[in-house]
XYZ file of C-alpha atoms in Angstrom:
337
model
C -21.228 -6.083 9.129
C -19.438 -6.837 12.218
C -15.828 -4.937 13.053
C -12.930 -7.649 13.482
C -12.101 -8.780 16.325
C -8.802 -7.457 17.739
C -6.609 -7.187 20.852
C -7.762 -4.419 22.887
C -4.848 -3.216 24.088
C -3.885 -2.468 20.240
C -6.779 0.013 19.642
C -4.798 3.112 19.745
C -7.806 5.325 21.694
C -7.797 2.789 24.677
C -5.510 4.899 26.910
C -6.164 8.199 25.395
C -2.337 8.676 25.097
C -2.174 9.128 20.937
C -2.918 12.468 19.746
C -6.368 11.880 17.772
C -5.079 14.492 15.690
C -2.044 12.479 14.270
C -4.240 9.476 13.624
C -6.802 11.413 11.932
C -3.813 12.592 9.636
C -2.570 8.956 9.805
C -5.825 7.931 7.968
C -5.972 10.904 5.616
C -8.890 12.076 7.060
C -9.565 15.852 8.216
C -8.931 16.437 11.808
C -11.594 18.064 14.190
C -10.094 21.531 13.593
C -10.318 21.544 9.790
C -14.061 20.277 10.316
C -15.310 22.889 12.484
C -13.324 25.292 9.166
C -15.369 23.055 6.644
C -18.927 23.838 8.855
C -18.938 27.123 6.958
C -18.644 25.756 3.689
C -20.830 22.880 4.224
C -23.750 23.872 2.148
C -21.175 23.862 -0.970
C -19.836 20.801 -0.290
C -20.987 16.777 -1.092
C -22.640 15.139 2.027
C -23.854 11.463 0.975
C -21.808 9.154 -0.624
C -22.521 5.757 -2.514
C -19.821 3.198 -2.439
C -19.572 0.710 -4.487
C -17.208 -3.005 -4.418
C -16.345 -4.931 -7.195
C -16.864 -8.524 -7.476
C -18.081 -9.055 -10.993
C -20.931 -11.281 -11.110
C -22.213 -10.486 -7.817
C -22.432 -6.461 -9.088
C -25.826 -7.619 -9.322
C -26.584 -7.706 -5.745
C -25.433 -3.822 -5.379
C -28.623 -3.053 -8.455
C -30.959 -4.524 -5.746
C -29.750 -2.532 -3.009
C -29.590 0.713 -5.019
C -33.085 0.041 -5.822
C -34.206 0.025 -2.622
C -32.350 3.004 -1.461
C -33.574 5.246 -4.489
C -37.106 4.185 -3.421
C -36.565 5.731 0.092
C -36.233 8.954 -1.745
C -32.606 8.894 -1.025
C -30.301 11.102 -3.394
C -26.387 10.736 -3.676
C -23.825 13.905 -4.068
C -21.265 11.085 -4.599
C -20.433 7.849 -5.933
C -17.413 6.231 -5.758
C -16.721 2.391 -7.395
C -14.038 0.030 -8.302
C -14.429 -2.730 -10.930
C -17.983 -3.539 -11.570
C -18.907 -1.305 -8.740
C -17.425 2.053 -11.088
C -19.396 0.562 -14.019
C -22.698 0.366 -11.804
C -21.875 3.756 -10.438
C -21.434 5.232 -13.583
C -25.209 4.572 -15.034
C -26.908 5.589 -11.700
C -24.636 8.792 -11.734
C -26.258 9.434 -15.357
C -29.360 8.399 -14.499
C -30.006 5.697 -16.255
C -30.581 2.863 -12.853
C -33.654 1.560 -14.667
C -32.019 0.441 -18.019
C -28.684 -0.570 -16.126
C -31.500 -3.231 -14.354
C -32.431 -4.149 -17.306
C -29.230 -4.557 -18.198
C -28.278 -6.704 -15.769
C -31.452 -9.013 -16.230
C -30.901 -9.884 -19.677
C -27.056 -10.226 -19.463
C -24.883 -12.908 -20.213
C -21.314 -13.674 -19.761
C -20.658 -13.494 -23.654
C -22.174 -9.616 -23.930
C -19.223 -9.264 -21.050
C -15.968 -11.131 -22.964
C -15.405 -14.141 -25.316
C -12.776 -16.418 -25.459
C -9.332 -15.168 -26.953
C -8.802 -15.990 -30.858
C -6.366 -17.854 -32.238
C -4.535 -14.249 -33.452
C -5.044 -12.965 -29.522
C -3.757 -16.298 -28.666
C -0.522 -15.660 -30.384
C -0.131 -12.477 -29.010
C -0.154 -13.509 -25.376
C 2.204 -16.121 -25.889
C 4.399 -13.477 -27.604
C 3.749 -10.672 -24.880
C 1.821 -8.314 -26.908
C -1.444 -8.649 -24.836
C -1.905 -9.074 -21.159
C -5.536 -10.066 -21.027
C -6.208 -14.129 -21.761
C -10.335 -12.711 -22.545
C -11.335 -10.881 -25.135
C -13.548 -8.120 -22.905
C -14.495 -6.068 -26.173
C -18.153 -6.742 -26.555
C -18.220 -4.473 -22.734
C -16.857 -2.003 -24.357
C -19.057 -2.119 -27.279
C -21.839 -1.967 -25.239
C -20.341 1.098 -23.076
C -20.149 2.656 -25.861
C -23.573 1.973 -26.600
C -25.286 2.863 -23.418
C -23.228 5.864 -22.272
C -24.130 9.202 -22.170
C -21.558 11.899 -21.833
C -23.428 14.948 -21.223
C -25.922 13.640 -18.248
C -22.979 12.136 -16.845
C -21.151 15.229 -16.926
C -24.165 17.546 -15.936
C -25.432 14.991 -13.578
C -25.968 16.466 -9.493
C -23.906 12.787 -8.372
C -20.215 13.403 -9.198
C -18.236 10.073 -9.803
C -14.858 8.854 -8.525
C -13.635 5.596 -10.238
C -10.228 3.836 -9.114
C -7.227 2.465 -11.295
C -4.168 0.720 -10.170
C -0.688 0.841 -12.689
C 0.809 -1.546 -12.934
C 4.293 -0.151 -14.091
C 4.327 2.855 -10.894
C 1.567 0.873 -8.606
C -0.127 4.239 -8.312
C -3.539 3.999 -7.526
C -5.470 6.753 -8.150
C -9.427 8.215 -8.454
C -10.573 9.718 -11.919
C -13.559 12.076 -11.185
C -16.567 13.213 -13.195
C -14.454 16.822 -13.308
C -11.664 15.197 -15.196
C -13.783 12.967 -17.833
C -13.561 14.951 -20.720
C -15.026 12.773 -23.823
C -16.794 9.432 -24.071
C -13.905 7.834 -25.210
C -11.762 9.136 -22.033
C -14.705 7.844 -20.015
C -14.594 4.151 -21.378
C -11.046 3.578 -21.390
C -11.161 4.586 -17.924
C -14.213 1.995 -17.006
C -12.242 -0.587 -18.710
C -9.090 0.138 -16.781
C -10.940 -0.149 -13.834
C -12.476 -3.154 -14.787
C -9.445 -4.750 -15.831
C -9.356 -7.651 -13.625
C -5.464 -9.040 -13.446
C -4.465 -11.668 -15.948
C -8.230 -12.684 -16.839
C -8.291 -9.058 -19.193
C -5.535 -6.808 -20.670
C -4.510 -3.578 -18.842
C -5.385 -0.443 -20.325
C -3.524 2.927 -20.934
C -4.960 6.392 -19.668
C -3.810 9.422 -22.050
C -1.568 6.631 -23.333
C 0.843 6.361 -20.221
C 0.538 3.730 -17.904
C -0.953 -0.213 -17.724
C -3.481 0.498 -16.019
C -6.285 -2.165 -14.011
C -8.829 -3.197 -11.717
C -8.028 -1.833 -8.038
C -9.915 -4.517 -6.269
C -6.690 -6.021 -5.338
C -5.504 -2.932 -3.392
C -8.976 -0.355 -2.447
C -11.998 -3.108 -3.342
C -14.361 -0.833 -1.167
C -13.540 2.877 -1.576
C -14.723 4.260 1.860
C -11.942 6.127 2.698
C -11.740 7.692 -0.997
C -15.646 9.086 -0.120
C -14.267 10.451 2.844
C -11.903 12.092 1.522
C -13.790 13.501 -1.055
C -16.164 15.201 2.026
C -18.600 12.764 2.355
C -19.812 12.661 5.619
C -23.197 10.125 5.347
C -22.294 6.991 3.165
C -23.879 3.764 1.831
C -21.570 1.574 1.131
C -22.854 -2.174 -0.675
C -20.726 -5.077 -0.318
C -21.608 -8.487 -2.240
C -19.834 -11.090 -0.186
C -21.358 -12.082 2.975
C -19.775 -12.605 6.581
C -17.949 -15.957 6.389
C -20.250 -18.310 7.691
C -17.232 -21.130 8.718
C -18.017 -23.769 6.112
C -15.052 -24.686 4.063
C -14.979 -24.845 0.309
C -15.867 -27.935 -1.604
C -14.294 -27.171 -5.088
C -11.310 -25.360 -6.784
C -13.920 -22.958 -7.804
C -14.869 -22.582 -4.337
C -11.553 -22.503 -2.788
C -10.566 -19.453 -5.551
C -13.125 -17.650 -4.520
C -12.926 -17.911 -1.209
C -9.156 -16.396 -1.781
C -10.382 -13.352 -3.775
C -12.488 -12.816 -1.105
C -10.137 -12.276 1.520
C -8.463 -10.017 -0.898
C -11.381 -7.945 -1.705
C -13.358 -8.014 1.675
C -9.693 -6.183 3.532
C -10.622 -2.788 2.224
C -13.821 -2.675 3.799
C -13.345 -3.714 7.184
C -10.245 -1.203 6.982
C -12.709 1.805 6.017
C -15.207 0.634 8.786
C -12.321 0.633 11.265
C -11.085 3.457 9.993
C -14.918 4.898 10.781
C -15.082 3.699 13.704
C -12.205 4.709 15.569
C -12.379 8.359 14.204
C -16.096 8.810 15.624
C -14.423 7.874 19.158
C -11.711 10.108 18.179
C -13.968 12.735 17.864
C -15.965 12.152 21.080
C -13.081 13.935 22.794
C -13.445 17.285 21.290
C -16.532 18.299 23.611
C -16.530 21.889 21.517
C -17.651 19.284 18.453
C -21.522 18.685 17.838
C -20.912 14.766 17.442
C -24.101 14.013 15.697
C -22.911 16.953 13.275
C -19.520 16.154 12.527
C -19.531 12.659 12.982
C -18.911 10.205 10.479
C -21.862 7.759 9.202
C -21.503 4.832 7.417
C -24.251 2.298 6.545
C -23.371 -1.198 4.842
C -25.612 -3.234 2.992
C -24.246 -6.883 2.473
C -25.816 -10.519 1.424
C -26.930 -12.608 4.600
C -25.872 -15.436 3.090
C -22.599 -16.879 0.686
C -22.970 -16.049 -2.963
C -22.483 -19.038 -4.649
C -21.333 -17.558 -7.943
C -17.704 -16.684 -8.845
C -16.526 -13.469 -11.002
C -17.375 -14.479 -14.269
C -20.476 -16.195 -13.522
C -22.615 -13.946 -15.470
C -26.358 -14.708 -16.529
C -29.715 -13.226 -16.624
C -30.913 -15.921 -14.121
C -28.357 -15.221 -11.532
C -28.604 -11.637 -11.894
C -32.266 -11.324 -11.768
C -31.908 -13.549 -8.443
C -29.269 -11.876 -7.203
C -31.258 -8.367 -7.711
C -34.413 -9.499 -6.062
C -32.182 -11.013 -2.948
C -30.537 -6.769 -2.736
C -33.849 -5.205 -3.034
C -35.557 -7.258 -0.694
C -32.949 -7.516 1.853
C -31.977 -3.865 1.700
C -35.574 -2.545 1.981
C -36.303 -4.861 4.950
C -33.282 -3.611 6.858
C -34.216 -0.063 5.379
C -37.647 -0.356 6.945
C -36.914 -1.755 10.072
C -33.947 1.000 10.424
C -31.502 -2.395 10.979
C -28.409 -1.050 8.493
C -25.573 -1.586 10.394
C -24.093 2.184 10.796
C -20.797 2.477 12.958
């Protein structure tokens, strides 16, 4: 993935006249004095981070990926997701990546949500429910596949994000705070909760809380954050390739992806420019300290929008994430900034 383009006399490092430890701060990240504090604790503290984007459908292309990196022998301390990306997240975390593939290869949009009935119907149109789908049957089969205690006891700790809608307070619920199954599926629905399409959920019955595609699609900073200092991050939109859209279908998902792909080229700015902030603290081992960030992403447009699930697609879309991933993986071509 390629950094925007951008004026250079806006990049804030240019003339070495900003005080790279007030940007740091500006980007909530640590600033070269408190890493050089966390050097003694590193042993204790989470290194490699998986990250995650929603995108519904396309969550398939992240199983392919994951595949590929787990083959490599590489293990995560953390995993951080939003939407589909916390769900996916969630079953590697409890180590269950080979039944959330099969998962994935035998699902269809109906084991996802149905159509509303006639009673849910009636209850939009009154304003008792804020969902036009029906997404139950995911959270029967959450409910079915979960497992509380390797989640819990599992060596990847989990952050998953939620926007409310009544504060607009986005914030990350981690494995540490998941204290029953129950807690942990209302919290993967909120976070799956994609605006309008299904109904906001409560957490310890405050809030309306949803999907936070719209606001952190690709959680880099969050990983950061969280002391992550190597990180994988999958996206499952590709670089615009220019053409224009041909359909309504097309043209609305062309808009979400505007929405959704902002986040990540913020992180890998964000990435960026701290690296070269850190290049002028010559006390600083660079290739110690320094911040990596590899992104996996489709070479080409996915040509299925958010609902689009089927086994088909997914199976296709898997194959495309493993093979692409372990070809760049091979030929050491992952795009780290």
């Amino acid at each position: 993935m390629k950094l925007p383009a951008e004026d250079p006399s806006a990049d804030v490092f240019s003339q070495g006249t900003v005080d790279e430890q007030l940007v740091a701060r500006s980007f909530g990240l640590p600033v070269p004095e408190q890493l050089l504090q966390q050097a003694v604790h590193a042993s204790e503290r989470p290194r490699r981070a998986l990250v995650l984007s929603g995108g519904g459908a396309r969550g398939a292309y992240e199983i392919g990926v994951v595949k590929a990196i787990l083959e490599k022998g590489v293990e995560f301390d953390l995993a951080f997701g939003t939407s589909i990306g916390g769900i996916n997240a969630t079953f590697i975390a409890q180590g269950s990546f080979d039944r959330l593939e099969d998962l994935w290869s035998s699902m269809r949009a109906t084991d996802i949500f149905r159509m509303p009935t006639f009673s849910q119907l009636r209850h939009i149109m009154i304003g008792h429910r804020w969902g036009l789908l029906d997404n139950s049957p995911l959270e029967q089969m959450l409910y079915r596949e979960l497992k509380l205690n390797p989640f819990l006891n599992s060596r990847t700790k989990v952050g998953l994000l939620t926007t409310d809608l009544c504060t607009l307070q986005t914030k990350i619920t981690t494995t540490d705070e998941i204290n029953s199954l129950p807690h942990l599926v209302d919290v993967l629905m909120a976070a799956s909760a994609v605006p309008i399409l299904f109904p906001a959920r409560d957490l310890n019955g405050e809030g309306m809380w949803i999907d936070s595609a719209l606001v952190r699609n690709t959680p880099i900073e969050t990983a950061i954050n969280m002391g992550a200092r190597e990180i994988y991050t999958v996206l499952v939109q590709a670089e615009n390739d220019g053409s224009c859209p041909t359909n309504l279908m097309q043209v609305l998902t062309r808009c979400a992806d505007i929405l959704l792909y902002a986040s990540a080229r913020d992180g890998i700015r964000v990435v960026a420019e701290y690296n070269k902030a850190l290049a002028n603290y010559p006390a600083l081992d660079m290739q110690k300290y320094k911040l990596g960030l590899k992104v996996f992403q489709p070479r080409d447009q996915v040509n299925l929008h958010l609902l689009d699930v089927s086994p088909a697609g997914s199976r296709s879309l898997i194959r495309q994430g493993y093979e692409e991933a372990m070809e760049m993986l091979e030929r050491d071509q992952v795009d780290d900034f």
